[in-house]
Amino acid sequence: MIDANTPVLDNHMHLDPDHGRGIDAVEDFARLGGTHLLVVNKPSWYLGVEAEDGEDFRPVFERTLEVVEAASDVLDGRAWPILGVHPGLVSRLVDERGYAPDDARDIMQGGIDLAAEYVASGDALALKSGRPHYEVDDAVWAASNEVMRHAFDHGGSLECAVQLHTEASESMPDVAAWAEDAGLPAHRVVKHYAAGRLEGPTPSVMSEKDRLETAAERGEPFLMETDFVDDPDRPGAVLGPKTVPRRVRWLRETGHEEAVRIAHIETPERVYGIDTVATLSDA
C-alpha cells in the first residue's frame, strides 16, 4: 500500500453523479491510496446543455462544484474544480447546429468568460480549453485557436493555470508562445492526455506504464491522470479511477520515488499553486 504521508493526485478526472458512478468512483480512488483530485467539468452536451451563450454553461459548472465538494468529503486530501469549455463543442455547434465558426467561437469564449468568474471568486482552481484533436477545416481551426488564446488571456490576468485538450503532440512551441504573450507562463499551461515527453506546456501524462516510465526517466515536471470519463455508455473508455494510485505504487516499487515526488508534490505546486502535503495533513 501507499504510505499515509504520500499525496496521490489524479490531475484530470470527470465525475457524473447523475448518470455515472460519481462518488463511488472517488471511493475506489481513495481506497487504493488516492488523496487529491482535479475534477474537470464534463462536456456541456453530456449534461443536456446546448449552449447558445456563455451563461448557459452555468448549470454545468455548478454541478461540477457540487460533486467536487462531495468528493472532498471522501478524500484524505481534497478535490478542486477545473472549469471551461470542451474544444469539441465547436464541431457540435458548426456541424450539427449550423453556427458559423465565428459565432461558435463567441459562444465558447462566453463560456470561458463565465468559468473565469468562478476562478476569480476562488470557487474554481483553473480553466479548461483547447482545440480539436481531429481534423477540421481552416475556419474552425482558427476559431478554436482564438478560443484557446482567450483562455490564456484570462489565465494571464487571473494568474491561474489552463488545462488543454488538444491534438497529440510532443512539441507545442506555438501554444507555449501564445500563453507567454498573454502573460501566462508556459509551465502553467497543462496538456492533458500527454505522452511521457512534451516541449512547451507541462504534460499531464496518461497513467500507462510506458508513458510514465518515459516521464520518470526524464526527470522533468509532469502530472499524472486517468481522464476517467464516468460514462456508463463507455465503460472501458480511457483509464479507471484506481489507476493513478496503482501506478504510484508501481513507480515506487521500480525505484522512481523522485518521479512520484515531482508528479504529486512539486508540479502541482508549480503549476496550480496547491500544496498537496499540507492539504493532506490538514484533512
PDB file of C-alpha atoms in Angstrom:
ATOM      1  CA  MET A   1       0.000   0.000   0.000  1.00  0.00           C
ATOM      2  CA  ILE A   2       0.947   3.667  -0.362  1.00  0.00           C
ATOM      3  CA  ASP A   3       2.020   5.187   2.953  1.00  0.00           C
ATOM      4  CA  ALA A   4      -0.329   7.689   4.559  1.00  0.00           C
ATOM      5  CA  ASN A   5       2.071  10.604   4.109  1.00  0.00           C
ATOM      6  CA  THR A   6       2.225  10.354   0.308  1.00  0.00           C
ATOM      7  CA  PRO A   7      -0.211  12.603  -1.587  1.00  0.00           C
ATOM      8  CA  VAL A   8      -1.598  10.983  -4.737  1.00  0.00           C
ATOM      9  CA  LEU A   9      -3.184  13.354  -7.261  1.00  0.00           C
ATOM     10  CA  ASP A  10      -5.183  12.484 -10.373  1.00  0.00           C
ATOM     11  CA  ASN A  11      -4.826  15.637 -12.449  1.00  0.00           C
ATOM     12  CA  HIS A  12      -7.772  15.078 -14.817  1.00  0.00           C
ATOM     13  CA  MET A  13     -10.913  13.169 -13.916  1.00  0.00           C
ATOM     14  CA  HIS A  14     -14.586  13.618 -14.772  1.00  0.00           C
ATOM     15  CA  LEU A  15     -17.353  12.768 -12.307  1.00  0.00           C
ATOM     16  CA  ASP A  16     -21.019  12.416 -13.202  1.00  0.00           C
ATOM     17  CA  PRO A  17     -23.160  11.672 -10.139  1.00  0.00           C
ATOM     18  CA  ASP A  18     -26.352  11.864 -12.213  1.00  0.00           C
ATOM     19  CA  HIS A  19     -25.509   9.401 -14.985  1.00  0.00           C
ATOM     20  CA  GLY A  20     -22.261   7.688 -13.977  1.00  0.00           C
ATOM     21  CA  ARG A  21     -20.556   6.332 -10.863  1.00  0.00           C
ATOM     22  CA  GLY A  22     -19.926   9.699  -9.255  1.00  0.00           C
ATOM     23  CA  ILE A  23     -18.710   9.439  -5.676  1.00  0.00           C
ATOM     24  CA  ASP A  24     -18.432   5.634  -5.938  1.00  0.00           C
ATOM     25  CA  ALA A  25     -15.508   6.249  -8.304  1.00  0.00           C
ATOM     26  CA  VAL A  26     -13.917   8.627  -5.802  1.00  0.00           C
ATOM     27  CA  GLU A  27     -14.243   5.985  -3.101  1.00  0.00           C
ATOM     28  CA  ASP A  28     -12.426   3.487  -5.351  1.00  0.00           C
ATOM     29  CA  PHE A  29      -9.660   6.038  -5.886  1.00  0.00           C
ATOM     30  CA  ALA A  30      -9.382   6.774  -2.165  1.00  0.00           C
ATOM     31  CA  ARG A  31      -9.497   3.114  -1.137  1.00  0.00           C
ATOM     32  CA  LEU A  32      -6.301   2.418  -3.082  1.00  0.00           C
ATOM     33  CA  GLY A  33      -4.475   5.451  -1.667  1.00  0.00           C
ATOM     34  CA  GLY A  34      -5.642   8.351  -3.839  1.00  0.00           C
ATOM     35  CA  THR A  35      -5.839  11.605  -1.904  1.00  0.00           C
ATOM     36  CA  HIS A  36      -6.352  14.536  -4.290  1.00  0.00           C
ATOM     37  CA  LEU A  37      -8.360  15.123  -7.465  1.00  0.00           C
ATOM     38  CA  LEU A  38      -8.678  17.784 -10.118  1.00  0.00           C
ATOM     39  CA  VAL A  39     -12.222  17.346 -11.418  1.00  0.00           C
ATOM     40  CA  VAL A  40     -12.891  18.742 -14.884  1.00  0.00           C
ATOM     41  CA  ASN A  41     -16.463  19.504 -15.893  1.00  0.00           C
ATOM     42  CA  LYS A  42     -17.859  17.092 -18.435  1.00  0.00           C
ATOM     43  CA  PRO A  43     -18.607  18.417 -21.941  1.00  0.00           C
ATOM     44  CA  SER A  44     -21.724  20.547 -21.666  1.00  0.00           C
ATOM     45  CA  TRP A  45     -23.824  18.493 -24.060  1.00  0.00           C
ATOM     46  CA  TYR A  46     -23.321  15.352 -21.944  1.00  0.00           C
ATOM     47  CA  LEU A  47     -25.280  17.148 -19.238  1.00  0.00           C
ATOM     48  CA  GLY A  48     -28.047  18.139 -21.649  1.00  0.00           C
ATOM     49  CA  VAL A  49     -26.857  21.713 -22.158  1.00  0.00           C
ATOM     50  CA  GLU A  50     -26.943  23.014 -25.733  1.00  0.00           C
ATOM     51  CA  ALA A  51     -25.312  26.383 -25.178  1.00  0.00           C
ATOM     52  CA  GLU A  52     -26.339  29.497 -27.043  1.00  0.00           C
ATOM     53  CA  ASP A  53     -24.354  31.919 -24.898  1.00  0.00           C
ATOM     54  CA  GLY A  54     -21.868  31.881 -22.062  1.00  0.00           C
ATOM     55  CA  GLU A  55     -24.448  31.945 -19.283  1.00  0.00           C
ATOM     56  CA  ASP A  56     -25.830  28.607 -20.493  1.00  0.00           C
ATOM     57  CA  PHE A  57     -22.732  26.885 -19.077  1.00  0.00           C
ATOM     58  CA  ARG A  58     -23.593  27.855 -15.508  1.00  0.00           C
ATOM     59  CA  PRO A  59     -25.536  24.668 -14.587  1.00  0.00           C
ATOM     60  CA  VAL A  60     -22.630  22.567 -15.882  1.00  0.00           C
ATOM     61  CA  PHE A  61     -20.182  24.459 -13.685  1.00  0.00           C
ATOM     62  CA  GLU A  62     -22.482  24.467 -10.653  1.00  0.00           C
ATOM     63  CA  ARG A  63     -22.962  20.695 -10.855  1.00  0.00           C
ATOM     64  CA  THR A  64     -19.189  20.281 -11.027  1.00  0.00           C
ATOM     65  CA  LEU A  65     -18.734  22.374  -7.889  1.00  0.00           C
ATOM     66  CA  GLU A  66     -21.282  20.199  -6.090  1.00  0.00           C
ATOM     67  CA  VAL A  67     -19.566  16.936  -6.959  1.00  0.00           C
ATOM     68  CA  VAL A  68     -16.156  18.384  -6.050  1.00  0.00           C
ATOM     69  CA  GLU A  69     -17.454  19.277  -2.593  1.00  0.00           C
ATOM     70  CA  ALA A  70     -18.810  15.750  -2.177  1.00  0.00           C
ATOM     71  CA  ALA A  71     -15.509  14.257  -3.378  1.00  0.00           C
ATOM     72  CA  SER A  72     -13.539  16.315  -0.868  1.00  0.00           C
ATOM     73  CA  ASP A  73     -15.632  14.796   1.909  1.00  0.00           C
ATOM     74  CA  VAL A  74     -14.437  11.333   0.845  1.00  0.00           C
ATOM     75  CA  LEU A  75     -10.747  12.079   0.294  1.00  0.00           C
ATOM     76  CA  ASP A  76      -7.954  12.252   2.845  1.00  0.00           C
ATOM     77  CA  GLY A  77      -6.824  15.309   0.899  1.00  0.00           C
ATOM     78  CA  ARG A  78      -9.281  17.272  -1.229  1.00  0.00           C
ATOM     79  CA  ALA A  79     -10.584  17.908  -4.735  1.00  0.00           C
ATOM     80  CA  TRP A  80     -10.537  21.073  -6.845  1.00  0.00           C
ATOM     81  CA  PRO A  81     -12.693  22.004  -9.869  1.00  0.00           C
ATOM     82  CA  ILE A  82     -11.336  22.860 -13.309  1.00  0.00           C
ATOM     83  CA  LEU A  83     -13.962  24.688 -15.374  1.00  0.00           C
ATOM     84  CA  GLY A  84     -14.179  25.546 -19.038  1.00  0.00           C
ATOM     85  CA  VAL A  85     -15.406  24.573 -22.480  1.00  0.00           C
ATOM     86  CA  HIS A  86     -14.532  21.342 -24.242  1.00  0.00           C
ATOM     87  CA  PRO A  87     -12.996  22.184 -27.643  1.00  0.00           C
ATOM     88  CA  GLY A  88     -15.135  19.531 -29.349  1.00  0.00           C
ATOM     89  CA  LEU A  89     -18.119  21.808 -28.825  1.00  0.00           C
ATOM     90  CA  VAL A  90     -17.045  23.790 -31.889  1.00  0.00           C
ATOM     91  CA  SER A  91     -17.905  20.861 -34.159  1.00  0.00           C
ATOM     92  CA  ARG A  92     -21.224  20.302 -32.434  1.00  0.00           C
ATOM     93  CA  LEU A  93     -22.088  23.963 -32.937  1.00  0.00           C
ATOM     94  CA  VAL A  94     -20.901  24.194 -36.547  1.00  0.00           C
ATOM     95  CA  ASP A  95     -21.650  20.751 -37.964  1.00  0.00           C
ATOM     96  CA  GLU A  96     -24.792  19.814 -36.028  1.00  0.00           C
ATOM     97  CA  ARG A  97     -26.385  23.128 -35.127  1.00  0.00           C
ATOM     98  CA  GLY A  98     -25.435  25.234 -38.143  1.00  0.00           C
ATOM     99  CA  TYR A  99     -23.458  28.026 -36.472  1.00  0.00           C
ATOM    100  CA  ALA A 100     -20.754  29.877 -38.381  1.00  0.00           C
ATOM    101  CA  PRO A 101     -17.288  29.260 -36.919  1.00  0.00           C
ATOM    102  CA  ASP A 102     -17.044  32.842 -35.639  1.00  0.00           C
ATOM    103  CA  ASP A 103     -20.395  32.549 -33.880  1.00  0.00           C
ATOM    104  CA  ALA A 104     -19.355  29.236 -32.359  1.00  0.00           C
ATOM    105  CA  ARG A 105     -16.166  30.956 -31.167  1.00  0.00           C
ATOM    106  CA  ASP A 106     -18.199  33.673 -29.464  1.00  0.00           C
ATOM    107  CA  ILE A 107     -20.378  31.152 -27.604  1.00  0.00           C
ATOM    108  CA  MET A 108     -17.344  29.211 -26.431  1.00  0.00           C
ATOM    109  CA  GLN A 109     -15.471  32.338 -25.376  1.00  0.00           C
ATOM    110  CA  GLY A 110     -18.542  33.314 -23.396  1.00  0.00           C
ATOM    111  CA  GLY A 111     -18.298  30.005 -21.559  1.00  0.00           C
ATOM    112  CA  ILE A 112     -14.640  30.683 -20.818  1.00  0.00           C
ATOM    113  CA  ASP A 113     -15.590  34.131 -19.511  1.00  0.00           C
ATOM    114  CA  LEU A 114     -18.067  32.547 -17.109  1.00  0.00           C
ATOM    115  CA  ALA A 115     -15.532  29.929 -15.981  1.00  0.00           C
ATOM    116  CA  ALA A 116     -13.056  32.744 -15.323  1.00  0.00           C
ATOM    117  CA  GLU A 117     -15.583  34.346 -12.963  1.00  0.00           C
ATOM    118  CA  TYR A 118     -15.527  31.170 -10.866  1.00  0.00           C
ATOM    119  CA  VAL A 119     -11.725  31.265 -10.776  1.00  0.00           C
ATOM    120  CA  ALA A 120     -11.743  34.956  -9.840  1.00  0.00           C
ATOM    121  CA  SER A 121     -14.127  34.256  -6.934  1.00  0.00           C
ATOM    122  CA  GLY A 122     -11.987  31.370  -5.692  1.00  0.00           C
ATOM    123  CA  ASP A 123     -14.620  28.730  -6.470  1.00  0.00           C
ATOM    124  CA  ALA A 124     -12.527  27.077  -9.204  1.00  0.00           C
ATOM    125  CA  LEU A 125      -8.815  26.425  -9.412  1.00  0.00           C
ATOM    126  CA  ALA A 126      -8.100  26.690 -13.135  1.00  0.00           C
ATOM    127  CA  LEU A 127      -9.561  26.866 -16.631  1.00  0.00           C
ATOM    128  CA  LYS A 128     -10.081  24.274 -19.349  1.00  0.00           C
ATOM    129  CA  SER A 129      -9.851  24.971 -23.081  1.00  0.00           C
ATOM    130  CA  GLY A 130      -8.021  23.642 -26.145  1.00  0.00           C
ATOM    131  CA  ARG A 131      -8.582  22.838 -29.789  1.00  0.00           C
ATOM    132  CA  PRO A 132      -9.881  19.796 -31.684  1.00  0.00           C
ATOM    133  CA  HIS A 133      -7.684  16.690 -31.644  1.00  0.00           C
ATOM    134  CA  TYR A 134      -9.145  15.692 -35.038  1.00  0.00           C
ATOM    135  CA  GLU A 135      -9.017  17.265 -38.490  1.00  0.00           C
ATOM    136  CA  VAL A 136     -11.197  20.332 -39.061  1.00  0.00           C
ATOM    137  CA  ASP A 137     -11.310  22.986 -41.754  1.00  0.00           C
ATOM    138  CA  ASP A 138      -9.225  26.145 -41.569  1.00  0.00           C
ATOM    139  CA  ALA A 139     -12.044  28.372 -40.319  1.00  0.00           C
ATOM    140  CA  VAL A 140     -12.903  26.034 -37.441  1.00  0.00           C
ATOM    141  CA  TRP A 141      -9.217  25.623 -36.577  1.00  0.00           C
ATOM    142  CA  ALA A 142      -8.743  29.399 -36.494  1.00  0.00           C
ATOM    143  CA  ALA A 143     -11.853  29.885 -34.342  1.00  0.00           C
ATOM    144  CA  SER A 144     -10.667  27.162 -31.954  1.00  0.00           C
ATOM    145  CA  ASN A 145      -7.265  28.773 -31.561  1.00  0.00           C
ATOM    146  CA  GLU A 146      -8.962  32.069 -30.776  1.00  0.00           C
ATOM    147  CA  VAL A 147     -10.981  30.377 -28.017  1.00  0.00           C
ATOM    148  CA  MET A 148      -7.819  28.849 -26.573  1.00  0.00           C
ATOM    149  CA  ARG A 149      -5.964  32.154 -26.671  1.00  0.00           C
ATOM    150  CA  HIS A 150      -8.944  33.787 -24.951  1.00  0.00           C
ATOM    151  CA  ALA A 151      -8.495  31.284 -22.118  1.00  0.00           C
ATOM    152  CA  PHE A 152      -4.811  32.222 -21.979  1.00  0.00           C
ATOM    153  CA  ASP A 153      -5.790  35.893 -21.619  1.00  0.00           C
ATOM    154  CA  HIS A 154      -7.855  35.018 -18.580  1.00  0.00           C
ATOM    155  CA  GLY A 155      -5.126  32.749 -17.232  1.00  0.00           C
ATOM    156  CA  GLY A 156      -2.624  35.558 -17.508  1.00  0.00           C
ATOM    157  CA  SER A 157      -4.816  38.127 -15.769  1.00  0.00           C
ATOM    158  CA  LEU A 158      -6.030  35.720 -13.066  1.00  0.00           C
ATOM    159  CA  GLU A 159      -2.646  34.031 -12.637  1.00  0.00           C
ATOM    160  CA  CYS A 160      -4.269  30.624 -12.963  1.00  0.00           C
ATOM    161  CA  ALA A 161      -3.397  27.511 -14.930  1.00  0.00           C
ATOM    162  CA  VAL A 162      -5.156  26.440 -18.122  1.00  0.00           C
ATOM    163  CA  GLN A 163      -5.663  22.766 -18.925  1.00  0.00           C
ATOM    164  CA  LEU A 164      -5.776  21.941 -22.627  1.00  0.00           C
ATOM    165  CA  HIS A 165      -7.454  19.214 -24.662  1.00  0.00           C
ATOM    166  CA  THR A 166      -5.562  19.201 -27.980  1.00  0.00           C
ATOM    167  CA  GLU A 167      -4.148  17.069 -30.746  1.00  0.00           C
ATOM    168  CA  ALA A 168      -1.460  14.535 -29.861  1.00  0.00           C
ATOM    169  CA  SER A 169       1.970  16.171 -29.873  1.00  0.00           C
ATOM    170  CA  GLU A 170       5.315  16.071 -28.106  1.00  0.00           C
ATOM    171  CA  SER A 171       6.200  19.668 -29.002  1.00  0.00           C
ATOM    172  CA  MET A 172       3.895  22.692 -28.821  1.00  0.00           C
ATOM    173  CA  PRO A 173       6.070  25.811 -29.085  1.00  0.00           C
ATOM    174  CA  ASP A 174       3.284  27.863 -30.701  1.00  0.00           C
ATOM    175  CA  VAL A 175       0.916  27.196 -27.827  1.00  0.00           C
ATOM    176  CA  ALA A 176       3.618  27.989 -25.252  1.00  0.00           C
ATOM    177  CA  ALA A 177       4.414  31.254 -27.055  1.00  0.00           C
ATOM    178  CA  TRP A 178       0.754  32.292 -27.188  1.00  0.00           C
ATOM    179  CA  ALA A 179       0.449  31.715 -23.460  1.00  0.00           C
ATOM    180  CA  GLU A 180       3.571  33.728 -22.726  1.00  0.00           C
ATOM    181  CA  ASP A 181       2.271  36.557 -24.946  1.00  0.00           C
ATOM    182  CA  ALA A 182      -0.865  36.621 -22.766  1.00  0.00           C
ATOM    183  CA  GLY A 183       1.168  36.856 -19.571  1.00  0.00           C
ATOM    184  CA  LEU A 184       0.638  33.193 -18.686  1.00  0.00           C
ATOM    185  CA  PRO A 185       3.896  31.299 -18.047  1.00  0.00           C
ATOM    186  CA  ALA A 186       4.113  28.281 -20.344  1.00  0.00           C
ATOM    187  CA  HIS A 187       4.555  25.892 -17.420  1.00  0.00           C
ATOM    188  CA  ARG A 188       1.089  26.876 -16.187  1.00  0.00           C
ATOM    189  CA  VAL A 189      -0.382  25.516 -19.420  1.00  0.00           C
ATOM    190  CA  VAL A 190      -1.131  21.810 -18.966  1.00  0.00           C
ATOM    191  CA  LYS A 191      -1.624  19.435 -21.868  1.00  0.00           C
ATOM    192  CA  HIS A 192      -3.968  16.732 -20.709  1.00  0.00           C
ATOM    193  CA  TYR A 193      -3.707  13.220 -22.206  1.00  0.00           C
ATOM    194  CA  ALA A 194       0.011  13.747 -22.788  1.00  0.00           C
ATOM    195  CA  ALA A 195       2.723  11.276 -23.658  1.00  0.00           C
ATOM    196  CA  GLY A 196       5.803  10.924 -21.483  1.00  0.00           C
ATOM    197  CA  ARG A 197       7.609  13.882 -23.029  1.00  0.00           C
ATOM    198  CA  LEU A 198       6.438  17.314 -24.102  1.00  0.00           C
ATOM    199  CA  GLU A 199       8.223  20.519 -25.020  1.00  0.00           C
ATOM    200  CA  GLY A 200       6.382  23.703 -24.088  1.00  0.00           C
ATOM    201  CA  PRO A 201       3.427  23.137 -21.748  1.00  0.00           C
ATOM    202  CA  THR A 202       3.512  20.872 -18.708  1.00  0.00           C
ATOM    203  CA  PRO A 203       2.484  17.313 -19.604  1.00  0.00           C
ATOM    204  CA  SER A 204      -0.343  15.622 -17.744  1.00  0.00           C
ATOM    205  CA  VAL A 205       0.712  12.097 -18.539  1.00  0.00           C
ATOM    206  CA  MET A 206      -1.823   9.360 -19.143  1.00  0.00           C
ATOM    207  CA  SER A 207      -1.045   6.777 -16.489  1.00  0.00           C
ATOM    208  CA  GLU A 208       0.094   3.968 -18.749  1.00  0.00           C
ATOM    209  CA  LYS A 209       3.358   2.349 -17.723  1.00  0.00           C
ATOM    210  CA  ASP A 210       5.321   3.149 -20.878  1.00  0.00           C
ATOM    211  CA  ARG A 211       4.358   6.837 -20.808  1.00  0.00           C
ATOM    212  CA  LEU A 212       5.090   7.136 -17.097  1.00  0.00           C
ATOM    213  CA  GLU A 213       8.445   5.422 -17.430  1.00  0.00           C
ATOM    214  CA  THR A 214       9.453   7.934 -20.108  1.00  0.00           C
ATOM    215  CA  ALA A 215       8.344  10.857 -17.922  1.00  0.00           C
ATOM    216  CA  ALA A 216      10.062   9.457 -14.839  1.00  0.00           C
ATOM    217  CA  GLU A 217      13.362   8.935 -16.621  1.00  0.00           C
ATOM    218  CA  ARG A 218      13.358  12.498 -17.994  1.00  0.00           C
ATOM    219  CA  GLY A 219      13.152  13.996 -14.505  1.00  0.00           C
ATOM    220  CA  GLU A 220      11.165  16.993 -15.773  1.00  0.00           C
ATOM    221  CA  PRO A 221       7.937  18.361 -14.234  1.00  0.00           C
ATOM    222  CA  PHE A 222       4.874  16.261 -15.053  1.00  0.00           C
ATOM    223  CA  LEU A 223       1.493  15.290 -13.664  1.00  0.00           C
ATOM    224  CA  MET A 224      -0.439  12.015 -13.736  1.00  0.00           C
ATOM    225  CA  GLU A 225      -4.019  11.478 -14.870  1.00  0.00           C
ATOM    226  CA  THR A 226      -6.614   8.930 -15.916  1.00  0.00           C
ATOM    227  CA  ASP A 227      -9.114  11.067 -17.862  1.00  0.00           C
ATOM    228  CA  PHE A 228     -11.760   8.858 -16.251  1.00  0.00           C
ATOM    229  CA  VAL A 229     -14.904   9.794 -18.201  1.00  0.00           C
ATOM    230  CA  ASP A 230     -17.581   8.396 -15.818  1.00  0.00           C
ATOM    231  CA  ASP A 231     -19.863   7.447 -18.692  1.00  0.00           C
ATOM    232  CA  PRO A 232     -21.924   4.226 -18.380  1.00  0.00           C
ATOM    233  CA  ASP A 233     -22.222   4.095 -22.170  1.00  0.00           C
ATOM    234  CA  ARG A 234     -18.406   3.916 -22.456  1.00  0.00           C
ATOM    235  CA  PRO A 235     -17.437   1.544 -19.614  1.00  0.00           C
ATOM    236  CA  GLY A 236     -13.972   0.690 -20.969  1.00  0.00           C
ATOM    237  CA  ALA A 237     -13.051   4.165 -22.175  1.00  0.00           C
ATOM    238  CA  VAL A 238      -9.712   5.611 -21.075  1.00  0.00           C
ATOM    239  CA  LEU A 239      -8.489   4.585 -17.573  1.00  0.00           C
ATOM    240  CA  GLY A 240     -10.336   3.745 -14.384  1.00  0.00           C
ATOM    241  CA  PRO A 241     -10.255   5.696 -11.111  1.00  0.00           C
ATOM    242  CA  LYS A 242      -7.969   3.161  -9.388  1.00  0.00           C
ATOM    243  CA  THR A 243      -5.184   3.593 -11.948  1.00  0.00           C
ATOM    244  CA  VAL A 244      -3.181   6.528 -10.538  1.00  0.00           C
ATOM    245  CA  PRO A 245      -2.774   5.021  -7.053  1.00  0.00           C
ATOM    246  CA  ARG A 246      -1.757   1.716  -8.621  1.00  0.00           C
ATOM    247  CA  ARG A 247       0.784   3.436 -10.859  1.00  0.00           C
ATOM    248  CA  VAL A 248       2.210   5.412  -7.939  1.00  0.00           C
ATOM    249  CA  ARG A 249       2.785   2.148  -6.127  1.00  0.00           C
ATOM    250  CA  TRP A 250       4.418   0.701  -9.253  1.00  0.00           C
ATOM    251  CA  LEU A 251       6.675   3.752  -9.696  1.00  0.00           C
ATOM    252  CA  ARG A 252       7.896   3.428  -6.126  1.00  0.00           C
ATOM    253  CA  GLU A 253       8.468  -0.314  -6.498  1.00  0.00           C
ATOM    254  CA  THR A 254      10.572   0.293  -9.623  1.00  0.00           C
ATOM    255  CA  GLY A 255      12.795   2.894  -7.979  1.00  0.00           C
ATOM    256  CA  HIS A 256      11.096   6.069  -9.234  1.00  0.00           C
ATOM    257  CA  GLU A 257      10.474   7.686  -5.850  1.00  0.00           C
ATOM    258  CA  GLU A 258      11.694  11.030  -7.197  1.00  0.00           C
ATOM    259  CA  ALA A 259       9.162  10.909 -10.034  1.00  0.00           C
ATOM    260  CA  VAL A 260       6.364  10.416  -7.510  1.00  0.00           C
ATOM    261  CA  ARG A 261       7.533  13.485  -5.613  1.00  0.00           C
ATOM    262  CA  ILE A 262       7.719  15.504  -8.841  1.00  0.00           C
ATOM    263  CA  ALA A 263       4.269  14.491 -10.080  1.00  0.00           C
ATOM    264  CA  HIS A 264       2.347  14.704  -6.821  1.00  0.00           C
ATOM    265  CA  ILE A 265       4.080  17.430  -4.805  1.00  0.00           C
ATOM    266  CA  GLU A 266       6.414  19.642  -6.850  1.00  0.00           C
ATOM    267  CA  THR A 267       4.496  20.005 -10.111  1.00  0.00           C
ATOM    268  CA  PRO A 268       1.053  20.657  -8.552  1.00  0.00           C
ATOM    269  CA  GLU A 269       2.641  23.472  -6.543  1.00  0.00           C
ATOM    270  CA  ARG A 270       4.497  24.837  -9.578  1.00  0.00           C
ATOM    271  CA  VAL A 271       1.504  24.742 -11.923  1.00  0.00           C
ATOM    272  CA  TYR A 272      -1.522  25.367  -9.704  1.00  0.00           C
ATOM    273  CA  GLY A 273      -0.053  26.771  -6.502  1.00  0.00           C
ATOM    274  CA  ILE A 274      -1.592  23.942  -4.454  1.00  0.00           C
ATOM    275  CA  ASP A 275       0.120  22.249  -1.531  1.00  0.00           C
ATOM    276  CA  THR A 276      -0.797  18.574  -1.613  1.00  0.00           C
ATOM    277  CA  VAL A 277       1.229  17.802   1.508  1.00  0.00           C
ATOM    278  CA  ALA A 278      -0.365  20.489   3.684  1.00  0.00           C
ATOM    279  CA  THR A 279      -3.877  19.704   2.463  1.00  0.00           C
ATOM    280  CA  LEU A 280      -3.260  16.036   3.211  1.00  0.00           C
ATOM    281  CA  SER A 281      -2.049  16.654   6.759  1.00  0.00           C
ATOM    282  CA  ASP A 282      -4.915  19.043   7.443  1.00  0.00           C
ATOM    283  CA  ALA A 283      -7.561  16.585   6.247  1.00  0.00           C
TER     284      ALA A 283
END
